[in-house]
Amino acid sequence: MSAALIGSSLVVFAGLLFASDFLLFGATAVVAGLILLPFSAPLTMLFYTCILAFSVPVNDMPLMVGDFRIYGSDFSVYLVGCVAAYALWTAARQKNQLVLEGDRVDRIIVGLILLNVAWGVVEVANGVYVDGLELRDAIGDFRRIYVYMLAVLIPVGLPIKGSLLRKIPYVFAVGGAGAILFGLNRMRTGVLYHSFTSHVDSPRILGDNELVALTFLLAYVVALVAAKASPIKKLLAIPFGAAAVAFMLLSGWRYGIVLALGVPPMTLVVVGLMRNVKQGRLVVRAAPVALVVVLGAVIVFSVFAETSDYVWQMRRARQQTYQQDARTAAYATALREYAQKPVIGTGLGHQLVYFAVTSTGEMLGQEGTTHNIFIDVLYQTGAIGLLIFFGLHALFIRHFVKSARHIDPKLRSIGAALFIGYAGTMGLFCMQPSYAAGLMATYLTMGFTLRILRLSIEQSPALDAAPLPES
């Protein structure tokens, strides 16, 4: 009787699935997701690699479903679902939750993430029902600012072992190589980078988020050169670092120059923090680091001299078009919007319109973000939203600085590169719009950093103990 009932129920269920394309697609997705669940850890590494290596396609080539854009970064929703599945599985087996393992700071960070998402829901309602903003725009901002934030939970909530974490340098190498290959292809074809929000009169070799991939690569090379690694490994790494510097300088972004010159000394500072040594002792190892930068500059001014000259001439020409940086007008407009609703902001979905003054005195209307993620969060979600958003990042930075010297020696170069990559990306977000690939890279990086810190603290539970010896 029971077998017949089960059999007939399956037949009815199958009939319902094939009666609707939507149900069939949904059921297939669920089944595929369950099948891939045991492979969620390596899938996370592959996803991280693709986000770094293909940042421009992720940002500029979304899949349109109705009125909504689906980006490659949205695969993180599946991985967050895997985290939830593992949480249910461990709860059923009465085991500790991976997400909540670690020290008190880890749990506070998880709590702040959930608090941010909850406030984001409030701000969607504020934007749509109070200010009458478009639901599509509100959901887009909610996904960009808050849903992607959940990606922090992926590396800490999935069973990612130390052996897999030690393969992160391959992620940096492939991500940086992807950016360089895209740049070389643009130079070969003559079709330079213009995103859908960029001015066509300012051609660039790289997209701004491709600078992120190069930052991770350069920071890892510098950390490796400054460590007690094999001389052969250092020699093999130096050309990768030089290529990263070259394409940062060649990119056409002023921030690329800042990164090329700023990442090496910043990485040395972080390495010194991890090894608990005075920065003066790292000066001896600064010579090979300087070699990386010099080689990069030589590549630019010898191999790519003509392309570099063209890109930067166009860059200067565009700067001369405006009496002042258009960001100034964007910031001022956003702050005026904020002043009208300082506590809870305008709500998510607000489309900022501002006017920049050209060199001829004309007012040029522009629409977009503020080019600064903190001002973006402030004027849309108010003082409360900025407080909990900033609090998350401030606590993460404090946690890293306090715990960095306990990182396993085998993971120190990786940890330094992750933190410098995070810092470089957040610096980019203070001057450029926060796009899907960059945001996803940021939050995955935070998650992997927390995972490494957690693993290291578990091995060295006394926070005031001497740092682990370097291998």
CSV table of C-alpha atoms in Angstrom, one decimal:
chain,number,residue,atom,x,y,z
A,1,MET,CA,0.0,0.0,0.0
A,2,SER,CA,2.7,2.5,1.0
A,3,ALA,CA,4.9,1.6,-2.0
A,4,ALA,CA,1.9,2.2,-4.4
A,5,LEU,CA,1.2,5.5,-2.7
A,6,ILE,CA,4.8,6.6,-3.0
A,7,GLY,CA,4.9,5.5,-6.6
A,8,SER,CA,1.7,7.3,-7.6
A,9,SER,CA,2.9,10.4,-5.7
A,10,LEU,CA,6.1,10.4,-7.7
A,11,VAL,CA,4.2,10.1,-11.0
A,12,VAL,CA,1.9,13.0,-10.0
A,13,PHE,CA,4.9,15.1,-9.0
A,14,ALA,CA,6.7,14.4,-12.3
A,15,GLY,CA,3.6,15.3,-14.2
A,16,LEU,CA,3.4,18.6,-12.4
A,17,LEU,CA,7.0,19.4,-13.2
A,18,PHE,CA,6.6,18.8,-16.9
A,19,ALA,CA,3.4,20.8,-17.0
A,20,SER,CA,5.3,24.0,-16.1
A,21,ASP,CA,8.7,25.1,-17.5
A,22,PHE,CA,9.3,27.1,-14.3
A,23,LEU,CA,8.7,24.2,-12.0
A,24,LEU,CA,10.9,21.9,-14.1
A,25,PHE,CA,13.7,24.5,-14.1
A,26,GLY,CA,13.3,25.0,-10.4
A,27,ALA,CA,13.3,21.3,-9.6
A,28,THR,CA,16.3,20.7,-11.8
A,29,ALA,CA,18.2,23.5,-10.1
A,30,VAL,CA,17.4,22.0,-6.7
A,31,VAL,CA,18.5,18.5,-7.7
A,32,ALA,CA,21.7,19.8,-9.3
A,33,GLY,CA,22.4,21.9,-6.3
A,34,LEU,CA,22.1,18.9,-4.0
A,35,ILE,CA,24.3,16.8,-6.2
A,36,LEU,CA,27.0,19.5,-6.2
A,37,LEU,CA,26.8,20.1,-2.5
A,38,PRO,CA,29.7,17.8,-1.6
A,39,PHE,CA,31.9,19.8,-4.1
A,40,SER,CA,30.9,23.2,-2.6
A,41,ALA,CA,34.4,23.9,-1.2
A,42,PRO,CA,36.3,23.5,-4.5
A,43,LEU,CA,33.4,25.3,-6.3
A,44,THR,CA,34.0,28.2,-4.0
A,45,MET,CA,37.7,28.4,-5.1
A,46,LEU,CA,36.7,28.1,-8.7
A,47,PHE,CA,34.1,30.9,-8.3
A,48,TYR,CA,36.7,33.1,-6.6
A,49,THR,CA,39.0,32.5,-9.5
A,50,CYS,CA,36.4,33.4,-12.1
A,51,ILE,CA,35.4,36.6,-10.3
A,52,LEU,CA,39.0,37.8,-10.4
A,53,ALA,CA,39.9,36.6,-13.9
A,54,PHE,CA,36.6,37.6,-15.7
A,55,SER,CA,35.6,40.7,-13.8
A,56,VAL,CA,34.7,42.7,-16.9
A,57,PRO,CA,32.3,40.1,-18.3
A,58,VAL,CA,30.8,39.6,-14.9
A,59,ASN,CA,30.1,43.4,-14.6
A,60,ASP,CA,29.2,44.2,-18.2
A,61,MET,CA,27.6,41.1,-19.6
A,62,PRO,CA,24.6,40.2,-17.3
A,63,LEU,CA,21.9,37.8,-18.3
A,64,MET,CA,18.5,39.7,-18.6
A,65,VAL,CA,15.6,37.8,-16.9
A,66,GLY,CA,12.5,40.0,-17.3
A,67,ASP,CA,13.5,43.5,-16.0
A,68,PHE,CA,16.3,42.2,-13.9
A,69,ARG,CA,20.0,41.6,-14.6
A,70,ILE,CA,21.5,38.4,-13.4
A,71,TYR,CA,25.3,38.7,-12.9
A,72,GLY,CA,27.9,36.0,-12.6
A,73,SER,CA,28.3,37.1,-9.0
A,74,ASP,CA,24.8,35.9,-8.2
A,75,PHE,CA,26.2,32.3,-8.2
A,76,SER,CA,27.1,33.2,-4.6
A,77,VAL,CA,23.4,32.7,-3.7
A,78,TYR,CA,23.8,29.0,-4.4
A,79,LEU,CA,27.0,28.8,-2.3
A,80,VAL,CA,25.2,30.7,0.6
A,81,GLY,CA,22.5,28.0,0.2
A,82,CYS,CA,25.2,25.4,0.6
A,83,VAL,CA,26.3,27.1,3.8
A,84,ALA,CA,22.7,26.8,5.0
A,85,ALA,CA,22.5,23.1,4.0
A,86,TYR,CA,25.7,22.3,5.9
A,87,ALA,CA,24.3,24.2,8.9
A,88,LEU,CA,21.1,22.1,8.8
A,89,TRP,CA,23.2,18.9,8.4
A,90,THR,CA,25.5,19.7,11.3
A,91,ALA,CA,22.5,20.7,13.5
A,92,ALA,CA,20.8,17.4,12.7
A,93,ARG,CA,23.9,15.5,13.7
A,94,GLN,CA,24.3,17.8,16.8
A,95,LYS,CA,27.6,19.1,15.8
A,96,ASN,CA,29.1,22.6,16.0
A,97,GLN,CA,28.1,25.1,13.3
A,98,LEU,CA,31.0,26.1,11.1
A,99,VAL,CA,29.6,29.6,10.7
A,100,LEU,CA,29.6,30.2,14.4
A,101,GLU,CA,32.9,28.5,15.2
A,102,GLY,CA,35.8,30.7,16.1
A,103,ASP,CA,36.1,33.3,18.8
A,104,ARG,CA,33.7,36.0,19.9
A,105,VAL,CA,34.8,38.5,17.2
A,106,ASP,CA,33.9,36.0,14.5
A,107,ARG,CA,30.4,35.7,15.9
A,108,ILE,CA,30.0,39.4,16.2
A,109,ILE,CA,31.1,39.8,12.5
A,110,VAL,CA,28.5,37.2,11.5
A,111,GLY,CA,25.9,39.1,13.6
A,112,LEU,CA,26.8,42.4,11.9
A,113,ILE,CA,26.4,40.8,8.5
A,114,LEU,CA,22.9,39.7,9.3
A,115,LEU,CA,22.1,43.0,10.9
A,116,ASN,CA,23.2,44.8,7.7
A,117,VAL,CA,21.0,42.6,5.6
A,118,ALA,CA,18.0,43.2,7.9
A,119,TRP,CA,18.6,46.9,7.7
A,120,GLY,CA,18.8,46.6,3.9
A,121,VAL,CA,15.3,45.1,3.9
A,122,VAL,CA,14.1,48.1,5.9
A,123,GLU,CA,15.6,50.4,3.4
A,124,VAL,CA,14.0,48.6,0.5
A,125,ALA,CA,10.6,49.3,2.1
A,126,ASN,CA,11.7,52.9,2.8
A,127,GLY,CA,12.7,53.5,-0.8
A,128,VAL,CA,9.7,51.8,-2.4
A,129,TYR,CA,6.8,52.5,-0.1
A,130,VAL,CA,7.9,55.8,1.5
A,131,ASP,CA,9.8,57.6,-1.3
A,132,GLY,CA,8.0,55.9,-4.2
A,133,LEU,CA,11.2,54.6,-5.8
A,134,GLU,CA,11.3,51.8,-8.4
A,135,LEU,CA,11.2,48.3,-7.0
A,136,ARG,CA,13.6,47.1,-9.6
A,137,ASP,CA,16.2,49.7,-8.6
A,138,ALA,CA,15.7,49.1,-4.9
A,139,ILE,CA,16.2,45.4,-5.3
A,140,GLY,CA,19.3,46.1,-7.4
A,141,ASP,CA,20.9,48.2,-4.7
A,142,PHE,CA,19.9,45.7,-2.0
A,143,ARG,CA,21.6,42.9,-3.9
A,144,ARG,CA,24.7,45.1,-4.6
A,145,ILE,CA,25.2,46.4,-1.0
A,146,TYR,CA,23.7,43.6,1.1
A,147,VAL,CA,23.0,40.3,-0.6
A,148,TYR,CA,26.6,40.1,-1.8
A,149,MET,CA,27.7,40.7,1.8
A,150,LEU,CA,26.5,37.3,2.6
A,151,ALA,CA,29.4,35.9,0.6
A,152,VAL,CA,31.6,36.5,3.7
A,153,LEU,CA,29.8,33.4,5.2
A,154,ILE,CA,30.8,31.1,2.3
A,155,PRO,CA,34.5,30.5,3.2
A,156,VAL,CA,33.8,30.3,6.9
A,157,GLY,CA,30.6,28.2,6.6
A,158,LEU,CA,31.8,25.5,4.2
A,159,PRO,CA,34.3,22.7,5.1
A,160,ILE,CA,37.3,24.3,3.5
A,161,LYS,CA,40.5,22.7,4.8
A,162,GLY,CA,43.9,24.2,5.2
A,163,SER,CA,45.2,22.1,2.2
A,164,LEU,CA,42.7,23.9,0.0
A,165,LEU,CA,43.5,27.3,1.4
A,166,ARG,CA,47.1,26.8,0.5
A,167,LYS,CA,46.1,26.7,-3.2
A,168,ILE,CA,44.8,30.3,-3.1
A,169,PRO,CA,48.0,31.5,-4.8
A,170,TYR,CA,46.8,29.7,-7.9
A,171,VAL,CA,43.6,31.9,-7.7
A,172,PHE,CA,45.8,35.0,-7.6
A,173,ALA,CA,47.9,33.8,-10.5
A,174,VAL,CA,44.9,32.9,-12.7
A,175,GLY,CA,43.1,36.1,-11.7
A,176,GLY,CA,46.0,38.3,-12.5
A,177,ALA,CA,46.8,36.5,-15.8
A,178,GLY,CA,43.1,36.9,-16.8
A,179,ALA,CA,43.4,40.7,-16.4
A,180,ILE,CA,46.7,40.8,-18.3
A,181,LEU,CA,45.4,38.6,-21.2
A,182,PHE,CA,42.2,40.8,-21.5
A,183,GLY,CA,44.5,43.8,-21.7
A,184,LEU,CA,46.7,42.3,-24.3
A,185,ASN,CA,43.7,41.3,-26.4
A,186,ARG,CA,42.3,44.9,-26.2
A,187,MET,CA,45.7,46.2,-27.4
A,188,ARG,CA,45.8,43.6,-30.2
A,189,THR,CA,42.3,44.4,-31.5
A,190,GLY,CA,42.4,48.1,-30.8
A,191,VAL,CA,39.0,47.9,-29.0
A,192,LEU,CA,39.9,49.3,-25.6
A,193,TYR,CA,37.8,49.1,-22.4
A,194,HIS,CA,34.6,51.1,-22.1
A,195,SER,CA,32.1,49.9,-19.6
A,196,PHE,CA,28.5,50.9,-20.0
A,197,THR,CA,29.0,53.7,-17.5
A,198,SER,CA,32.3,55.0,-18.8
A,199,HIS,CA,33.0,57.9,-21.1
A,200,VAL,CA,33.9,56.7,-24.6
A,201,ASP,CA,36.4,59.6,-24.8
A,202,SER,CA,38.6,58.0,-22.1
A,203,PRO,CA,39.9,54.6,-23.4
A,204,ARG,CA,41.6,52.3,-21.0
A,205,ILE,CA,43.5,49.1,-21.3
A,206,LEU,CA,41.9,47.5,-18.2
A,207,GLY,CA,38.6,47.8,-16.4
A,208,ASP,CA,38.8,49.2,-12.9
A,209,ASN,CA,37.9,45.8,-11.3
A,210,GLU,CA,40.8,44.2,-13.3
A,211,LEU,CA,43.1,46.3,-11.1
A,212,VAL,CA,41.7,44.3,-8.2
A,213,ALA,CA,43.0,41.0,-9.6
A,214,LEU,CA,46.4,42.6,-10.3
A,215,THR,CA,46.5,43.9,-6.7
A,216,PHE,CA,46.1,40.4,-5.3
A,217,LEU,CA,48.8,39.0,-7.6
A,218,LEU,CA,51.3,41.8,-6.9
A,219,ALA,CA,50.7,41.7,-3.1
A,220,TYR,CA,51.3,37.9,-3.1
A,221,VAL,CA,54.5,38.2,-5.1
A,222,VAL,CA,55.8,41.0,-2.7
A,223,ALA,CA,54.9,38.9,0.4
A,224,LEU,CA,56.6,35.9,-1.1
A,225,VAL,CA,59.8,37.8,-1.9
A,226,ALA,CA,59.9,39.2,1.6
A,227,ALA,CA,59.4,35.8,3.2
A,228,LYS,CA,61.9,33.0,3.8
A,229,ALA,CA,60.8,31.2,0.7
A,230,SER,CA,62.9,29.2,-1.8
A,231,PRO,CA,65.1,31.5,-4.0
A,232,ILE,CA,63.8,29.6,-7.1
A,233,LYS,CA,60.2,30.2,-6.1
A,234,LYS,CA,61.0,33.9,-5.6
A,235,LEU,CA,62.7,34.2,-9.0
A,236,LEU,CA,59.7,32.5,-10.7
A,237,ALA,CA,57.3,34.9,-8.9
A,238,ILE,CA,59.1,38.2,-9.8
A,239,PRO,CA,58.1,38.2,-13.5
A,240,PHE,CA,54.4,37.8,-12.4
A,241,GLY,CA,54.8,40.8,-10.1
A,242,ALA,CA,56.5,42.9,-12.8
A,243,ALA,CA,53.7,42.1,-15.2
A,244,ALA,CA,51.2,43.2,-12.7
A,245,VAL,CA,53.0,46.5,-12.1
A,246,ALA,CA,53.3,47.0,-15.8
A,247,PHE,CA,49.6,46.7,-16.5
A,248,MET,CA,48.7,48.8,-13.5
A,249,LEU,CA,50.8,51.6,-14.9
A,250,LEU,CA,49.4,50.9,-18.4
A,251,SER,CA,45.8,50.6,-17.4
A,252,GLY,CA,44.8,54.2,-17.9
A,253,TRP,CA,43.5,54.5,-14.4
A,254,ARG,CA,45.2,57.0,-12.0
A,255,TYR,CA,44.4,54.5,-9.2
A,256,GLY,CA,46.5,52.0,-11.1
A,257,ILE,CA,49.6,54.1,-10.5
A,258,VAL,CA,48.7,54.4,-6.8
A,259,LEU,CA,48.4,50.7,-6.6
A,260,ALA,CA,51.7,50.0,-8.5
A,261,LEU,CA,53.6,52.3,-6.1
A,262,GLY,CA,51.6,51.7,-2.9
A,263,VAL,CA,51.0,47.9,-2.8
A,264,PRO,CA,54.7,46.9,-2.4
A,265,PRO,CA,55.4,49.0,0.8
A,266,MET,CA,51.9,48.3,2.2
A,267,THR,CA,52.6,44.6,1.8
A,268,LEU,CA,55.9,44.9,3.5
A,269,VAL,CA,54.2,46.6,6.5
A,270,VAL,CA,51.7,43.8,6.8
A,271,VAL,CA,54.4,41.1,6.5
A,272,GLY,CA,56.3,42.9,9.3
A,273,LEU,CA,53.2,42.9,11.4
A,274,MET,CA,52.7,39.2,10.9
A,275,ARG,CA,56.3,38.3,11.8
A,276,ASN,CA,56.3,40.8,14.7
A,277,VAL,CA,59.5,42.4,13.6
A,278,LYS,CA,60.4,46.1,13.1
A,279,GLN,CA,59.9,47.4,9.7
A,280,GLY,CA,63.6,48.4,9.5
A,281,ARG,CA,64.6,44.7,9.3
A,282,LEU,CA,62.5,44.3,6.2
A,283,VAL,CA,64.4,47.0,4.4
A,284,VAL,CA,67.0,44.4,3.4
A,285,ARG,CA,64.3,42.5,1.6
A,286,ALA,CA,63.0,45.7,-0.1
A,287,ALA,CA,65.6,45.5,-2.8
A,288,PRO,CA,64.0,42.5,-4.7
A,289,VAL,CA,60.6,44.2,-4.2
A,290,ALA,CA,61.9,47.4,-5.8
A,291,LEU,CA,63.2,45.2,-8.7
A,292,VAL,CA,59.6,44.0,-9.3
A,293,VAL,CA,58.5,47.7,-9.6
A,294,VAL,CA,61.4,48.7,-11.8
A,295,LEU,CA,60.9,45.8,-14.1
A,296,GLY,CA,57.3,46.7,-14.5
A,297,ALA,CA,58.1,50.3,-15.4
A,298,VAL,CA,60.7,49.1,-17.9
A,299,ILE,CA,58.1,46.9,-19.6
A,300,VAL,CA,55.7,49.8,-19.9
A,301,PHE,CA,58.2,52.4,-21.2
A,302,SER,CA,59.9,50.0,-23.6
A,303,VAL,CA,57.5,47.3,-24.9
A,304,PHE,CA,54.3,49.3,-24.6
A,305,ALA,CA,55.5,52.9,-24.9
A,306,GLU,CA,53.2,53.9,-27.8
A,307,THR,CA,50.1,52.4,-26.3
A,308,SER,CA,50.9,53.9,-22.9
A,309,ASP,CA,51.4,57.4,-24.4
A,310,TYR,CA,48.1,57.2,-26.3
A,311,VAL,CA,46.1,56.1,-23.3
A,312,TRP,CA,47.5,58.8,-21.0
A,313,GLN,CA,47.1,61.6,-23.5
A,314,MET,CA,43.4,60.7,-23.8
A,315,ARG,CA,43.3,60.6,-20.0
A,316,ARG,CA,44.7,64.1,-19.7
A,317,ALA,CA,42.4,65.4,-22.5
A,318,ARG,CA,39.3,64.2,-20.6
A,319,GLN,CA,40.5,65.8,-17.4
A,320,GLN,CA,40.8,69.1,-19.2
A,321,THR,CA,37.1,68.8,-20.2
A,322,TYR,CA,35.9,69.5,-16.7
A,323,GLN,CA,36.6,72.5,-14.4
A,324,GLN,CA,36.7,70.1,-11.5
A,325,ASP,CA,36.4,66.4,-10.8
A,326,ALA,CA,32.8,65.3,-11.3
A,327,ARG,CA,33.0,63.3,-8.1
A,328,THR,CA,32.9,66.6,-6.1
A,329,ALA,CA,29.5,67.4,-7.6
A,330,ALA,CA,28.3,63.8,-7.0
A,331,TYR,CA,29.4,63.9,-3.3
A,332,ALA,CA,27.8,67.3,-2.7
A,333,THR,CA,24.5,66.2,-4.3
A,334,ALA,CA,24.4,63.0,-2.3
A,335,LEU,CA,25.1,64.9,1.0
A,336,ARG,CA,22.3,67.3,0.2
A,337,GLU,CA,20.0,64.3,-0.3
A,338,TYR,CA,21.2,62.9,3.0
A,339,ALA,CA,20.5,66.1,4.9
A,340,GLN,CA,16.8,65.8,4.1
A,341,LYS,CA,16.6,62.4,5.8
A,342,PRO,CA,19.7,62.0,8.0
A,343,VAL,CA,18.5,59.0,10.1
A,344,ILE,CA,17.2,56.5,7.6
A,345,GLY,CA,18.3,58.1,4.3
A,346,THR,CA,16.4,58.2,1.0
A,347,GLY,CA,16.0,54.4,0.8
A,348,LEU,CA,17.5,52.0,-1.6
A,349,GLY,CA,16.9,52.5,-5.3
A,350,HIS,CA,17.6,56.2,-5.4
A,351,GLN,CA,19.1,57.3,-8.7
A,352,LEU,CA,21.5,60.1,-8.1
A,353,VAL,CA,21.5,62.9,-10.7
A,354,TYR,CA,24.2,65.6,-10.5
A,355,PHE,CA,25.7,68.3,-12.8
A,356,ALA,CA,29.4,68.7,-13.6
A,357,VAL,CA,30.8,71.9,-15.0
A,358,THR,CA,32.8,71.6,-18.2
A,359,SER,CA,35.8,73.7,-19.2
A,360,THR,CA,33.4,75.9,-21.3
A,361,GLY,CA,31.2,76.6,-18.3
A,362,GLU,CA,28.4,74.3,-19.4
A,363,MET,CA,26.5,72.1,-17.0
A,364,LEU,CA,26.7,68.4,-18.0
A,365,GLY,CA,24.0,66.3,-16.3
A,366,GLN,CA,25.1,62.8,-15.2
A,367,GLU,CA,23.3,59.9,-13.5
A,368,GLY,CA,24.8,57.1,-11.5
A,369,THR,CA,26.3,56.4,-8.1
A,370,THR,CA,28.3,58.7,-5.9
A,371,HIS,CA,31.6,57.0,-6.8
A,372,ASN,CA,32.1,56.4,-3.1
A,373,ILE,CA,30.5,53.4,-1.4
A,374,PHE,CA,30.5,55.0,2.1
A,375,ILE,CA,28.7,58.1,0.8
A,376,ASP,CA,26.4,55.8,-1.2
A,377,VAL,CA,25.5,53.9,1.9
A,378,LEU,CA,25.2,57.1,4.0
A,379,TYR,CA,22.7,59.0,1.8
A,380,GLN,CA,20.6,55.9,0.9
A,381,THR,CA,20.5,54.1,4.3
A,382,GLY,CA,21.1,57.0,6.7
A,383,ALA,CA,23.3,57.3,9.7
A,384,ILE,CA,22.1,54.0,11.0
A,385,GLY,CA,23.0,52.1,7.8
A,386,LEU,CA,26.4,53.7,7.6
A,387,LEU,CA,27.1,52.9,11.3
A,388,ILE,CA,26.5,49.2,10.9
A,389,PHE,CA,28.1,49.0,7.5
A,390,PHE,CA,31.3,50.8,8.6
A,391,GLY,CA,31.2,48.8,11.9
A,392,LEU,CA,31.5,45.5,9.9
A,393,HIS,CA,34.6,46.7,8.0
A,394,ALA,CA,36.2,48.4,11.0
A,395,LEU,CA,35.8,45.3,13.1
A,396,PHE,CA,37.2,43.1,10.3
A,397,ILE,CA,40.3,45.3,10.0
A,398,ARG,CA,40.8,45.4,13.8
A,399,HIS,CA,40.5,41.6,14.0
A,400,PHE,CA,43.1,41.1,11.3
A,401,VAL,CA,45.6,43.6,12.8
A,402,LYS,CA,45.2,42.1,16.2
A,403,SER,CA,45.5,38.4,15.1
A,404,ALA,CA,47.8,38.6,12.0
A,405,ARG,CA,51.0,37.6,13.9
A,406,HIS,CA,49.4,34.2,14.8
A,407,ILE,CA,48.8,33.2,11.2
A,408,ASP,CA,50.3,29.9,10.2
A,409,PRO,CA,53.7,30.5,8.5
A,410,LYS,CA,52.5,28.5,5.5
A,411,LEU,CA,49.6,30.9,5.1
A,412,ARG,CA,51.3,34.2,5.9
A,413,SER,CA,52.0,35.3,2.3
A,414,ILE,CA,48.4,34.4,1.4
A,415,GLY,CA,47.0,36.2,4.4
A,416,ALA,CA,49.0,39.4,3.5
A,417,ALA,CA,47.9,39.3,-0.1
A,418,LEU,CA,44.2,38.8,0.9
A,419,PHE,CA,44.3,41.8,3.3
A,420,ILE,CA,46.1,44.1,0.9
A,421,GLY,CA,43.7,43.0,-1.9
A,422,TYR,CA,40.8,43.8,0.4
A,423,ALA,CA,42.3,47.2,1.2
A,424,GLY,CA,43.0,48.0,-2.4
A,425,THR,CA,39.5,47.1,-3.4
A,426,MET,CA,37.9,49.2,-0.7
A,427,GLY,CA,40.2,52.1,-1.8
A,428,LEU,CA,38.9,51.7,-5.3
A,429,PHE,CA,35.3,51.8,-4.0
A,430,CYS,CA,36.1,55.2,-2.4
A,431,MET,CA,36.7,56.6,-6.0
A,432,GLN,CA,34.7,54.4,-8.4
A,433,PRO,CA,31.3,52.7,-8.5
A,434,SER,CA,31.1,49.4,-6.6
A,435,TYR,CA,30.4,46.9,-9.3
A,436,ALA,CA,29.3,43.3,-8.9
A,437,ALA,CA,32.7,41.6,-9.5
A,438,GLY,CA,34.6,43.9,-7.1
A,439,LEU,CA,32.0,43.6,-4.4
A,440,MET,CA,32.0,39.8,-4.6
A,441,ALA,CA,35.8,39.7,-4.6
A,442,THR,CA,35.8,41.9,-1.5
A,443,TYR,CA,33.4,39.8,0.5
A,444,LEU,CA,34.9,36.5,-0.5
A,445,THR,CA,38.3,37.9,0.5
A,446,MET,CA,37.0,38.9,3.9
A,447,GLY,CA,35.6,35.4,4.3
A,448,PHE,CA,38.9,33.6,3.3
A,449,THR,CA,40.8,36.0,5.6
A,450,LEU,CA,38.5,35.1,8.5
A,451,ARG,CA,38.9,31.4,7.7
A,452,ILE,CA,42.7,31.7,7.8
A,453,LEU,CA,42.7,33.7,11.0
A,454,ARG,CA,40.3,31.2,12.6
A,455,LEU,CA,42.5,28.2,11.6
A,456,SER,CA,45.6,30.0,12.9
A,457,ILE,CA,44.0,31.0,16.2
A,458,GLU,CA,42.8,27.4,16.8
A,459,GLN,CA,46.4,26.3,16.5
A,460,SER,CA,47.6,29.1,18.8
A,461,PRO,CA,44.8,29.8,21.3
A,462,ALA,CA,46.7,32.1,23.5
A,463,LEU,CA,46.5,35.4,21.7
A,464,ASP,CA,49.3,36.9,23.7
A,465,ALA,CA,51.7,34.0,23.0
A,466,ALA,CA,54.7,34.5,20.8
A,467,PRO,CA,54.1,34.4,17.1
A,468,LEU,CA,54.5,31.1,15.3
A,469,PRO,CA,58.1,30.6,13.9
A,470,GLU,CA,58.4,31.1,10.1
A,471,SER,CA,59.2,28.1,8.1
